[in-house]
Coordinates of N, CA and C in Angstrom, one line a residue:
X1 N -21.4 -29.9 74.1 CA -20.0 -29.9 74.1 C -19.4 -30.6 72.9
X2 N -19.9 -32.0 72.7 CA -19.7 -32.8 71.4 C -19.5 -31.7 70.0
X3 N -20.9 -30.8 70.3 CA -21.1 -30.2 68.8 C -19.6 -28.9 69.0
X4 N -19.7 -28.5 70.2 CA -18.6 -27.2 70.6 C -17.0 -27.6 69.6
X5 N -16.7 -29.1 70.4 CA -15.9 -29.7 70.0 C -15.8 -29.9 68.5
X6 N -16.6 -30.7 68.0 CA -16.7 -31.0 66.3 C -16.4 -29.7 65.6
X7 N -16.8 -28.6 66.0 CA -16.7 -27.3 65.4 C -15.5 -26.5 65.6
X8 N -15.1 -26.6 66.8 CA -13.3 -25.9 66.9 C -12.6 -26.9 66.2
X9 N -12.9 -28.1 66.4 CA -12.2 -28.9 65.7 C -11.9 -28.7 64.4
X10 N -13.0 -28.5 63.5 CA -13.4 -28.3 61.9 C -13.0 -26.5 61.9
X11 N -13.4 -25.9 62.5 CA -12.3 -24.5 62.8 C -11.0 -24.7 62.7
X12 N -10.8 -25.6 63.5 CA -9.0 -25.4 63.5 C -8.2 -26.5 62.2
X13 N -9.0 -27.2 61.9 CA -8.7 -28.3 60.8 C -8.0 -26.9 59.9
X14 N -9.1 -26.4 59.4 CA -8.7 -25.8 58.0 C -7.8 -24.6 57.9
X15 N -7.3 -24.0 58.7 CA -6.5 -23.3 59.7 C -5.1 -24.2 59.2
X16 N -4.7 -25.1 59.9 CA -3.3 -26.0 59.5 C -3.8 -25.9 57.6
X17 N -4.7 -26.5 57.1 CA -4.9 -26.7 55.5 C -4.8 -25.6 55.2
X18 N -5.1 -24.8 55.2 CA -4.9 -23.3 54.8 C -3.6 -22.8 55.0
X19 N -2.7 -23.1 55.4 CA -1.5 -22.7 56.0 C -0.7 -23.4 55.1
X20 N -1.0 -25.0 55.2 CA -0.1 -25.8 54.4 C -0.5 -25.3 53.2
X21 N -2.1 -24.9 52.7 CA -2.4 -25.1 51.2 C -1.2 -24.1 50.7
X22 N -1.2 -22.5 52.2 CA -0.6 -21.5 51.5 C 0.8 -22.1 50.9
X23 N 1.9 -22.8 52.2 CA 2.7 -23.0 51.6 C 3.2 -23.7 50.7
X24 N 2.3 -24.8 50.3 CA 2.4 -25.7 49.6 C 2.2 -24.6 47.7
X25 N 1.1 -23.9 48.3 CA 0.5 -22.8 47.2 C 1.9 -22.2 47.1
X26 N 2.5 -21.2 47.6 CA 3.9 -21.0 47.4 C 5.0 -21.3 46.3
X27 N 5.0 -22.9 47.3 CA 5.9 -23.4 46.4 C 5.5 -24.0 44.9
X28 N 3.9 -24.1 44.5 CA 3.9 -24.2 43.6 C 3.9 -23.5 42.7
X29 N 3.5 -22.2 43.4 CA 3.2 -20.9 42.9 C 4.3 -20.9 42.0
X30 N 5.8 -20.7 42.9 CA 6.7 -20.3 42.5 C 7.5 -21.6 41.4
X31 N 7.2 -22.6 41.5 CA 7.2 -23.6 40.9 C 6.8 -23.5 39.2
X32 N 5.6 -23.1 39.3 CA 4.7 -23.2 38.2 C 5.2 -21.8 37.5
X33 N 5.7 -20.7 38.4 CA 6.0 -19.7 37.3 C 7.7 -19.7 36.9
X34 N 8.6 -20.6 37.6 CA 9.8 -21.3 37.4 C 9.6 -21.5 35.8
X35 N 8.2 -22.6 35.8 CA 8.4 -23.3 34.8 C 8.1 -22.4 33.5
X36 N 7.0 -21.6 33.7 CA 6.4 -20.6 33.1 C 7.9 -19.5 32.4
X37 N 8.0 -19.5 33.5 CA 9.4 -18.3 33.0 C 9.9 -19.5 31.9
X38 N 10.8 -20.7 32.5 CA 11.7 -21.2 31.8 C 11.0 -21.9 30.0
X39 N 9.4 -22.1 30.1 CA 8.8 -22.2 28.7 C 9.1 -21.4 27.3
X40 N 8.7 -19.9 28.5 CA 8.3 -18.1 27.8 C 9.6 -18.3 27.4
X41 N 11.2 -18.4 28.6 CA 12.8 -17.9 27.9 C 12.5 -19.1 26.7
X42 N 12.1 -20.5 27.1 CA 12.7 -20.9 25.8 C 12.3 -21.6 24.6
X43 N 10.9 -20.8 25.0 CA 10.0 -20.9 23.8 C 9.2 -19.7 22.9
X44 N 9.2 -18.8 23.9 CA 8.8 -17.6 23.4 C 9.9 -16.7 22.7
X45 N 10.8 -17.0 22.9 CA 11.6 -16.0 22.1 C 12.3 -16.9 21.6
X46 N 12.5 -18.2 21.7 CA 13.1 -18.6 20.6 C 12.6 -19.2 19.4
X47 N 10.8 -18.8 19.9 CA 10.2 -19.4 18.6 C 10.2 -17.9 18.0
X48 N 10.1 -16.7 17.9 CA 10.5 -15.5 17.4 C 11.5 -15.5 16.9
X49 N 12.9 -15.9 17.4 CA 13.9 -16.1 16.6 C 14.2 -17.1 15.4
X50 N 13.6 -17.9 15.7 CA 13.6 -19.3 14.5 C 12.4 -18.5 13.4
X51 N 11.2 -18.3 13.6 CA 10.6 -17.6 12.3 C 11.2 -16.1 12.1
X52 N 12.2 -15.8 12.7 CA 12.8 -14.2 11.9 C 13.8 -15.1 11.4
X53 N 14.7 -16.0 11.5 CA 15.6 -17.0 11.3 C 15.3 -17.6 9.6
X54 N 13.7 -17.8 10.1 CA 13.3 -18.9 8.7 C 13.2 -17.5 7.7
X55 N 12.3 -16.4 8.4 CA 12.3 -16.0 7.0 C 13.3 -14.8 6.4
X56 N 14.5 -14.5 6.8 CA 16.0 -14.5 6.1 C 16.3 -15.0 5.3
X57 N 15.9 -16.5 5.9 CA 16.7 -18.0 5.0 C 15.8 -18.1 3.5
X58 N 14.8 -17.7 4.3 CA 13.8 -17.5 2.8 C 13.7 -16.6 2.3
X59 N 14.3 -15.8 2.4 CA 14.6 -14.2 1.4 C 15.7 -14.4 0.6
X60 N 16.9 -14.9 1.4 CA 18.4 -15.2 0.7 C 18.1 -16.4 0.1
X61 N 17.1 -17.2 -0.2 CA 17.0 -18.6 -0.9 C 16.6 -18.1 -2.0
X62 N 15.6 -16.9 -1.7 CA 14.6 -17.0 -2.9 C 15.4 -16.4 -4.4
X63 N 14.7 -16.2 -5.1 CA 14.8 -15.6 -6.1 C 15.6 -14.2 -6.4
X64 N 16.8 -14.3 -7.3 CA 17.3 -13.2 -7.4 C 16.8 -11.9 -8.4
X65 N 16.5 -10.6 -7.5 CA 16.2 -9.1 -8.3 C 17.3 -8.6 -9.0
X66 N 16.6 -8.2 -9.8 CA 17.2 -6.9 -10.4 C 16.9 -5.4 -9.9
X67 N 18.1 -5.0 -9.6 CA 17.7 -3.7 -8.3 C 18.5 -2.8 -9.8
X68 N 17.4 -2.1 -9.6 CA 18.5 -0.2 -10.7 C 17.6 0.7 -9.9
X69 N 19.0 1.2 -9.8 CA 18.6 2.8 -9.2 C 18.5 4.1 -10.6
X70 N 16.9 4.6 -10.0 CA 16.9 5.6 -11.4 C 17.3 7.1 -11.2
X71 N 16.9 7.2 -9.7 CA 17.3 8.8 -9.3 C 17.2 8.7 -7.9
X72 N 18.7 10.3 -7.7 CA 19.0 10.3 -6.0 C 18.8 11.9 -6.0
X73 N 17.7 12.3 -5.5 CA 17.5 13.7 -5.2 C 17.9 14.2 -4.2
X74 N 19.1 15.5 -4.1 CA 19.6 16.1 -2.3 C 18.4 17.3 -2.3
X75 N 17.9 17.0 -0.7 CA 17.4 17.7 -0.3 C 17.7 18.8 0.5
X76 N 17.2 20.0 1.1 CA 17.8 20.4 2.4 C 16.6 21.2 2.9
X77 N 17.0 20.8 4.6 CA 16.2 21.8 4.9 C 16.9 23.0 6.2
X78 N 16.4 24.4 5.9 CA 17.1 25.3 6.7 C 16.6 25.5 7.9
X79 N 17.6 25.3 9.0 CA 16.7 25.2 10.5 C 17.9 26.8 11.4
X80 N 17.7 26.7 12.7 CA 18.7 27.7 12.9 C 20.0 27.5 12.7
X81 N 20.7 26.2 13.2 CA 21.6 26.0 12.8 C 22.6 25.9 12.0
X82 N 21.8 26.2 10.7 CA 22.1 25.8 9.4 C 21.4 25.1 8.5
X83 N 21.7 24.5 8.0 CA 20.8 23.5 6.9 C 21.2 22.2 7.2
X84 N 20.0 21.3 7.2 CA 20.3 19.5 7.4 C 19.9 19.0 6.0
X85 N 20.6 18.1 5.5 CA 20.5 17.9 4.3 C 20.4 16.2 4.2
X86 N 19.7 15.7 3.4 CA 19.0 14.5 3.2 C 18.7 13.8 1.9
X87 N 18.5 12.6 1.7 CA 18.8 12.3 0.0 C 17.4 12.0 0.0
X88 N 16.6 11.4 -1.2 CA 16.0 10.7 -1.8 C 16.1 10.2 -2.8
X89 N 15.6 8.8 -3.1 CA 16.0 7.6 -3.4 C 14.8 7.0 -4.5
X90 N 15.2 7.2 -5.7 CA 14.3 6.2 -6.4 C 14.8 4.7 -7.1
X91 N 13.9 3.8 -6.7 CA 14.8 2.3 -7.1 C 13.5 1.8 -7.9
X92 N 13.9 0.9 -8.9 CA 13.3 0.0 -9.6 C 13.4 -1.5 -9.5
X93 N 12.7 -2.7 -9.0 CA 13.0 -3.6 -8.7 C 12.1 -4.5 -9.7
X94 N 12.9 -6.1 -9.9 CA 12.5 -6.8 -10.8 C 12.4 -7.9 -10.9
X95 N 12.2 -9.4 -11.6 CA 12.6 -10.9 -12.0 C 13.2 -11.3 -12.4
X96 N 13.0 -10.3 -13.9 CA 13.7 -10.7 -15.0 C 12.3 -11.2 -15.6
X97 N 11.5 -11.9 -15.1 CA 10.7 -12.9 -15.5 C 9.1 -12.4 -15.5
X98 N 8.5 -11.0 -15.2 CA 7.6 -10.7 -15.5 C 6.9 -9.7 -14.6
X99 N 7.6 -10.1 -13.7 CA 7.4 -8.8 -12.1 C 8.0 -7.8 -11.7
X100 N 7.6 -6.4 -11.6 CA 8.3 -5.2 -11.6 C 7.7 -4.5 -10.6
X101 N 8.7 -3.9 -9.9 CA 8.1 -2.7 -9.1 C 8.6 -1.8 -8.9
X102 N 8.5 0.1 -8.4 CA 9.2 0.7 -8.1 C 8.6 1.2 -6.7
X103 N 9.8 2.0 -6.0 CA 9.8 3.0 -4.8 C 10.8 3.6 -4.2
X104 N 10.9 4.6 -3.7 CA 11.5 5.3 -3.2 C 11.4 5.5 -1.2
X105 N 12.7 6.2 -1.4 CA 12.7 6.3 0.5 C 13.5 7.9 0.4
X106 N 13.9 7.9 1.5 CA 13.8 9.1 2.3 C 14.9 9.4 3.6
X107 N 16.2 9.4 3.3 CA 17.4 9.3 4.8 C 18.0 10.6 4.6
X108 N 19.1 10.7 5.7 CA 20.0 11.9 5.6 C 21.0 11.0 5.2
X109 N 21.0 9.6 4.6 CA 22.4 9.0 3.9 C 22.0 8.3 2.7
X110 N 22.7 8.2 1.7 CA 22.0 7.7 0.3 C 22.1 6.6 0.8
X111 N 23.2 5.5 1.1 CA 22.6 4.1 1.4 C 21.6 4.0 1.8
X112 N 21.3 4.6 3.1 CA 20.0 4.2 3.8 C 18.7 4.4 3.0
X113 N 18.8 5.9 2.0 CA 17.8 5.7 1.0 C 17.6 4.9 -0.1
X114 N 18.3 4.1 -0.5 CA 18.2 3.2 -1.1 C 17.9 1.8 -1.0
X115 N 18.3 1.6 0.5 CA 18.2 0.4 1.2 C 16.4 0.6 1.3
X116 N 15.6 1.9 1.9 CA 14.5 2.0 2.1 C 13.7 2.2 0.9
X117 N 14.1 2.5 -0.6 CA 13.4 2.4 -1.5 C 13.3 1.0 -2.0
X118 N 14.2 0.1 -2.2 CA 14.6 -0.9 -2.6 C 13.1 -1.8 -1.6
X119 N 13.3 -1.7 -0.7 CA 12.3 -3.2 0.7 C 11.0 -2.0 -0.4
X120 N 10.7 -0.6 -0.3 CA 9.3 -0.4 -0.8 C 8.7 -1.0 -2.4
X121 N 10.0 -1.2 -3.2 CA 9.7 -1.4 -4.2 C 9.5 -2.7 -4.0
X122 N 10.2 -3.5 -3.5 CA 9.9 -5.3 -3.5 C 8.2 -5.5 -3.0
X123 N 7.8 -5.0 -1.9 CA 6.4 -4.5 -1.2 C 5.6 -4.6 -2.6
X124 N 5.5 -3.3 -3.8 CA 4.7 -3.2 -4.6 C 4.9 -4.0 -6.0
X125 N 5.5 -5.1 -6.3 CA 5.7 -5.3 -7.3 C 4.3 -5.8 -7.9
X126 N 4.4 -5.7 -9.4 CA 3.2 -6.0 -10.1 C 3.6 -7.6 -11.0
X127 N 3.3 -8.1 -11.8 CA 2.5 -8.9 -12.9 C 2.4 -8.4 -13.8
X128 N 3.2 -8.7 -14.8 CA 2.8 -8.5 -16.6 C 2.8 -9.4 -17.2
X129 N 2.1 -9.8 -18.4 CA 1.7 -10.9 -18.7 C 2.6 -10.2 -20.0
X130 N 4.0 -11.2 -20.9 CA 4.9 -11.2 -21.4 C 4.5 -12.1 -22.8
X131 N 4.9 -11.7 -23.9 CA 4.2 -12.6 -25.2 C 6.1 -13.4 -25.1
X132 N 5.5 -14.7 -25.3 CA 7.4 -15.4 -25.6 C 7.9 -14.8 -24.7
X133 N 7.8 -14.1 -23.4 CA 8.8 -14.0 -22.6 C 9.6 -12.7 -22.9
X134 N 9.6 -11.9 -24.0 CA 10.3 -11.0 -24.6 C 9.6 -9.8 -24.8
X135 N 8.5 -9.6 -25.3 CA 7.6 -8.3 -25.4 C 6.6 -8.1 -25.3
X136 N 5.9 -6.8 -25.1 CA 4.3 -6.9 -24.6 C 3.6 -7.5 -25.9
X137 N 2.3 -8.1 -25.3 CA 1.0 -8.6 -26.0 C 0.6 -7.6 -27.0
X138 N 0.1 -6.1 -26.7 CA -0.6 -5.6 -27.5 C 0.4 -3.5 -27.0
X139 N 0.0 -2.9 -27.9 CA 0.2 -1.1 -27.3 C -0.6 -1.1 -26.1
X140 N -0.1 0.0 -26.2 CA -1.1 1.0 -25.0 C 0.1 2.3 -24.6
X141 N -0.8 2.8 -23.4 CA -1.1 4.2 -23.6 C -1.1 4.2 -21.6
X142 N 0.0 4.9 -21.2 CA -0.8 5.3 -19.4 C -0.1 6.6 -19.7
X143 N -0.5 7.1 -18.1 CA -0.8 8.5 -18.0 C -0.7 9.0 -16.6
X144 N -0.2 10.3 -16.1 CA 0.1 10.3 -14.6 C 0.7 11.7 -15.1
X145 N -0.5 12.7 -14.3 CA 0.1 14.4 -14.3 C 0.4 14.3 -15.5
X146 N 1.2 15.4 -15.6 CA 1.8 15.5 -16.9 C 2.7 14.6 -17.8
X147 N 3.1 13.7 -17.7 CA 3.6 12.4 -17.7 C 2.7 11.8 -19.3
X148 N 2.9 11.5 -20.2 CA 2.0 10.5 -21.1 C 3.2 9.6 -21.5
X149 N 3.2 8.7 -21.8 CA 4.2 7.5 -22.6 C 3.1 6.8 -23.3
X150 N 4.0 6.0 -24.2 CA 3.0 5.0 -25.7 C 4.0 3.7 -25.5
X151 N 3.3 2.7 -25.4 CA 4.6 1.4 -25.4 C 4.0 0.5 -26.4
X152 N 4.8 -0.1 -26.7 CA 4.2 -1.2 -28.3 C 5.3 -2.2 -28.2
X153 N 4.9 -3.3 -28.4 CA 5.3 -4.6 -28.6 C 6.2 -4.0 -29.9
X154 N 7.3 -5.1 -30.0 CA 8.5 -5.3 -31.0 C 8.9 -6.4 -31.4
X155 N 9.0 -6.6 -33.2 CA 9.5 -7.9 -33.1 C 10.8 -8.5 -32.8
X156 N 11.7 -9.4 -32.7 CA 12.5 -10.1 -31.8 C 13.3 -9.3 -33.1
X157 N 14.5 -9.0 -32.1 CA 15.7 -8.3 -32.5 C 15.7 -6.7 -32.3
X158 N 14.7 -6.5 -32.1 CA 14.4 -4.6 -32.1 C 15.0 -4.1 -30.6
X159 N 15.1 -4.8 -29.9 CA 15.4 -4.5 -28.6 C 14.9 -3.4 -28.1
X160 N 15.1 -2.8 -26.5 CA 14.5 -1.6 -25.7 C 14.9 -0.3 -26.3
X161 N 14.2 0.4 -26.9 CA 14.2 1.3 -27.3 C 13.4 2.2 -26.7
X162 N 14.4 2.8 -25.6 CA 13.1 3.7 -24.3 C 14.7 4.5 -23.8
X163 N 14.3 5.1 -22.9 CA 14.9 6.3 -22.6 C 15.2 6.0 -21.0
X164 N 16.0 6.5 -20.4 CA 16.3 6.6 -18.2 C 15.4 5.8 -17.9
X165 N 14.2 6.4 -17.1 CA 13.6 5.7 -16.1 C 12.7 4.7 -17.1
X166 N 12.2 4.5 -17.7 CA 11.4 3.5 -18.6 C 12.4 2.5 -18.8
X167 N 13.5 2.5 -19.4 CA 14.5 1.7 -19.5 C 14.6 0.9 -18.6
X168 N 14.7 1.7 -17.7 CA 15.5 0.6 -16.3 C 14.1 -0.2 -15.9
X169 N 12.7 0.3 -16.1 CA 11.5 -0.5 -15.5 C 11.2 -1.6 -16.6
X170 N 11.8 -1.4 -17.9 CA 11.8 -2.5 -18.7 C 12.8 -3.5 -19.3
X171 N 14.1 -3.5 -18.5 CA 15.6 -4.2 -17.8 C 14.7 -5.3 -16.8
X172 N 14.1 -4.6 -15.9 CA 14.2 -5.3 -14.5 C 12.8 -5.9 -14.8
X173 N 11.6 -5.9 -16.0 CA 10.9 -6.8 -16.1 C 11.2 -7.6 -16.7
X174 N 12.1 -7.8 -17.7 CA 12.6 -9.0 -18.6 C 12.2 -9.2 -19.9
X175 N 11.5 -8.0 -20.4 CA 11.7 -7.5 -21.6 C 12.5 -7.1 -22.5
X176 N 12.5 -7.9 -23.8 CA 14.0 -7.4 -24.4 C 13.8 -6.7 -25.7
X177 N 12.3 -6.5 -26.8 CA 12.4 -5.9 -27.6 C 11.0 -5.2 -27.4
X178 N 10.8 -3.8 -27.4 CA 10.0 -3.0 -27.0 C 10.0 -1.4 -27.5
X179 N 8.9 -1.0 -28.5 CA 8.9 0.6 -28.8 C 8.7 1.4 -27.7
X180 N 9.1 2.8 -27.0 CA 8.5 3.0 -26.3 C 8.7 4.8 -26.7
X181 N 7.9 6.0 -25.9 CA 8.1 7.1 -26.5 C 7.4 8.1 -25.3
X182 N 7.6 8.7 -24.6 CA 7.5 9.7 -23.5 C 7.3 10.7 -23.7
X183 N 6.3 11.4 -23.1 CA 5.8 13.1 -24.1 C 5.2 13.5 -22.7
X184 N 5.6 14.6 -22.8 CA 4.8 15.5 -22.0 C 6.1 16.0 -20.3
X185 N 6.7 15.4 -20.1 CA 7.4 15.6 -18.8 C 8.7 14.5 -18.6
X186 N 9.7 15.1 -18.1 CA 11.0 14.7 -17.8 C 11.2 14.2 -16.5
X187 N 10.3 14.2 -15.5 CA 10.0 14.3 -14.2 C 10.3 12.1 -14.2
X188 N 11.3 12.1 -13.6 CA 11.8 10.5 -13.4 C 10.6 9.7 -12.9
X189 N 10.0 10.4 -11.5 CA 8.8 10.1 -10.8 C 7.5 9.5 -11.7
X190 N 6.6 10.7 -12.0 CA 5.6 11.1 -13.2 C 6.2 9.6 -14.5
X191 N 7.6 9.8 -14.9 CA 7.4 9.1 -16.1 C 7.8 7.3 -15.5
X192 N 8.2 7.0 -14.7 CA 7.5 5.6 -13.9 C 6.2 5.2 -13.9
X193 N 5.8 6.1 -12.9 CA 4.3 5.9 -12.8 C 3.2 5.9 -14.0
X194 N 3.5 6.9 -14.8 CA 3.0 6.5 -16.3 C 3.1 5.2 -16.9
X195 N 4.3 5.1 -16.7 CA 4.5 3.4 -17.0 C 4.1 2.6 -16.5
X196 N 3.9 2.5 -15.7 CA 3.1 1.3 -14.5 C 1.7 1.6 -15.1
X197 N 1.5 2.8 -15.3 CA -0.3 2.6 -15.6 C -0.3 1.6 -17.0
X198 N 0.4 2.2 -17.9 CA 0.6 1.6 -19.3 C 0.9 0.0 -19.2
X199 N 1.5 -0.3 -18.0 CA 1.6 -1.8 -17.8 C 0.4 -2.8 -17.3
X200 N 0.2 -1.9 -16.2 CA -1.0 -2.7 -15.8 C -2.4 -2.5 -16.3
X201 N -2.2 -2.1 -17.5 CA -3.4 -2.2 -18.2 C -3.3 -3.5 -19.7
X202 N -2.2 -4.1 -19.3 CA -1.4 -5.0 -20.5 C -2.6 -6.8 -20.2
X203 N -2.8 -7.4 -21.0 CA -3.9 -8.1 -20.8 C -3.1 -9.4 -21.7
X204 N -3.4 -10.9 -21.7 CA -3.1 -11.7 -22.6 C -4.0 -12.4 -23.1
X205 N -3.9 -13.3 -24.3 CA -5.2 -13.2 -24.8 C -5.4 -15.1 -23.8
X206 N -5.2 -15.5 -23.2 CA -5.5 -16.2 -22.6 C -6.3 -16.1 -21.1
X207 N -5.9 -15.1 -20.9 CA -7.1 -14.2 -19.7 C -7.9 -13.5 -20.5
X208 N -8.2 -12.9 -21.3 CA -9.1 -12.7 -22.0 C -10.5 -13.9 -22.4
X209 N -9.2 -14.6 -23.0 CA -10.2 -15.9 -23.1 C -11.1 -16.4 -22.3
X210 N -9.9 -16.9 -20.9 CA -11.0 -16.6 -19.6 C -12.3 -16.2 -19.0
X211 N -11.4 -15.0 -19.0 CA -12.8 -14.1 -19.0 C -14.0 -14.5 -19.9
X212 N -13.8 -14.7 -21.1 CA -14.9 -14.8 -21.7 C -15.5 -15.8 -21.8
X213 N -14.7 -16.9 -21.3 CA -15.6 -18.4 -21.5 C -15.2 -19.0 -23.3
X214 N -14.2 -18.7 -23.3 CA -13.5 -19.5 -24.8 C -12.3 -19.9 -24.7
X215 N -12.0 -20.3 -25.5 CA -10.5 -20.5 -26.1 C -9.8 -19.7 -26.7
X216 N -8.3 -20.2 -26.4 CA -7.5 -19.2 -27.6 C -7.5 -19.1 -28.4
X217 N -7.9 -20.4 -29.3 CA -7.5 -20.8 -30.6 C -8.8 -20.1 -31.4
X218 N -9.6 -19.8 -30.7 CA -11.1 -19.0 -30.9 C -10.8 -17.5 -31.9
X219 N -10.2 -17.5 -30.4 CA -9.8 -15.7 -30.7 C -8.5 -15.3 -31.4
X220 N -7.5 -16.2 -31.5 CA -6.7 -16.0 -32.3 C -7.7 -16.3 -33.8
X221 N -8.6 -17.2 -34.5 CA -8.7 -17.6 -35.4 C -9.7 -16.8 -36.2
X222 N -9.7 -15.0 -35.1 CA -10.5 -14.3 -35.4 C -10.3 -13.9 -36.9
X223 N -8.7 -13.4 -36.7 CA -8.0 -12.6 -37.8 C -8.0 -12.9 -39.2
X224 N -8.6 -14.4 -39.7 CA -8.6 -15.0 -41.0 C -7.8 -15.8 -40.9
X225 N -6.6 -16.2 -39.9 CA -6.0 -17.2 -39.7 C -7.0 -18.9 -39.8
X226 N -6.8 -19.8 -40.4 CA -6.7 -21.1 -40.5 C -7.3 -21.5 -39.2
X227 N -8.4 -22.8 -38.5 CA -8.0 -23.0 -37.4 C -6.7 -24.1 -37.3
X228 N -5.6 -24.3 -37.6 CA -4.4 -25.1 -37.6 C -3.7 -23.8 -37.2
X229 N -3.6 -22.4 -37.9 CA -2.6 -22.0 -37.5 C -3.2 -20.9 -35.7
X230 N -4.3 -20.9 -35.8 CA -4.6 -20.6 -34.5 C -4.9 -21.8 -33.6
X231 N -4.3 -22.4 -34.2 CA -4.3 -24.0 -32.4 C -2.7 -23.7 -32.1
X232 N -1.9 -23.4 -33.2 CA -0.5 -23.7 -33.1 C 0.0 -22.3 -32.6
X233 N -0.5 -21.4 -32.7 CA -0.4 -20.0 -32.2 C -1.0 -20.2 -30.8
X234 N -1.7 -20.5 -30.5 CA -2.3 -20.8 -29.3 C -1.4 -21.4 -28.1
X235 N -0.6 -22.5 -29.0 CA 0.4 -23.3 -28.1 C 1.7 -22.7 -27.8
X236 N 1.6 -21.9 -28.7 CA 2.9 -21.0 -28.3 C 2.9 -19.6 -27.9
X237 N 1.6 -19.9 -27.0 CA 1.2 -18.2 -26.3 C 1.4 -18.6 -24.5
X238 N 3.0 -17.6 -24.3 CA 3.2 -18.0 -22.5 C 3.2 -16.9 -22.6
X239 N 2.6 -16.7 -20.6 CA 2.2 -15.6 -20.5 C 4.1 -15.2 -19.4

């Protein structure tokens, strides 16, 4: 009887605990996801707001481009209706100070294609290594379809001597005296992209040097130069 007893007893014990745990479970339940909700409203989306927040603040702080627009091509296309008609957008974007990029977009309104070429061009921008800040280091040569261009360094005073779309990609890098010469195609597209090859193939002689495990004053002092006037040339090589 003792053991009958001890056992309904311990039966029925956990019965009330189970009941209380549920309610007690309940209210914590509902408790804990109170708090959970009130974390997520005021931490989960307000920390998404504060870094979309920060980085605005840090787009409008940063550094100001040079935006040129080179070409706005209308498109159309014929459906039953009639024809829907749509722009494209070519933008060139820049520093001033050594970084260039271009791209294009694609809307049925020219703002919008411009607004969408402009964010692609910022996306690709490149790195040119700039002699004095004013003209390229050495010639060269790019190439794209039918597209060829020749660019050459200029001494100070010669200014941009380039034509539409090469112009505007050598405005928005911060280039001020430069030969340049376009053969082969008129195509605004083709003669950018030719350019970008011709750029990024542009080298300074201090990454060179790098690369090679020397100095400047090395490789400047190739030419028959003095080593005095290749230390001093050396010192006045920014990239």
């Amino acid at each position: 009887m003792a053991d009958e007893t001890n056992l309904q007893g311990d039966a029925a014990a956990p019965v009330e605990q189970t009941g209380g745990e549920q309610r007690e479970g309940r209210g914590r339940g509902r408790g804990r996801g109170g708090e959970r909700g009130d974390r997520g409203d005021r931490g989960g989306r307000g920390r998404r707001d504060d870094r979309r927040g920060r980085n605005n603040n840090d787009e409008d702080q940063g550094e100001e481009l040079i935006e040129k627009l080179v070409h706005i091509n209308r498109v159309s296309k014929t459906v039953k209706g009639g024809k829907r008609f749509g722009f494209a957008a070519l933008v060139v974007v820049g520093d001033g100070k050594g970084r260039v990029g271009f791209g294009h977009g694609k809307a049925r309104e020219v703002p919008e294609a411009i607004t969408k070429a402009t964010a692609s061009a910022k996306k690709k921008m490149v790195r040119v290594p700039l002699k004095e800040g004013r003209t390229l280091h050495h010639d060269g040569k790019g190439r794209f379809g039918a597209g060829k261009v020749n660019v050459r360094s200029a001494p100070a005073g010669t200014g941009i001597i380039a034509g539409g779309p090469m112009r505007a990609v050598f405005e928005s890098l911060g280039v001020h005296d430069v030969v340049t010469k376009s053969v082969g195609t008129s195509n605004p597209y083709n003669m950018i992209r030719a350019t970008f090859d011709a750029l990024t193939d542009q080298t300074s002689p201090k990454s060179v040097a790098q690369r090679r495990g020397k100095k400047v004053a090395d490789l400047l002092g190739r030419g028959g130069a003095s080593q005095v006037e290749a230390e001093a040339a050396a010192e006045a090589i920014a990239e």
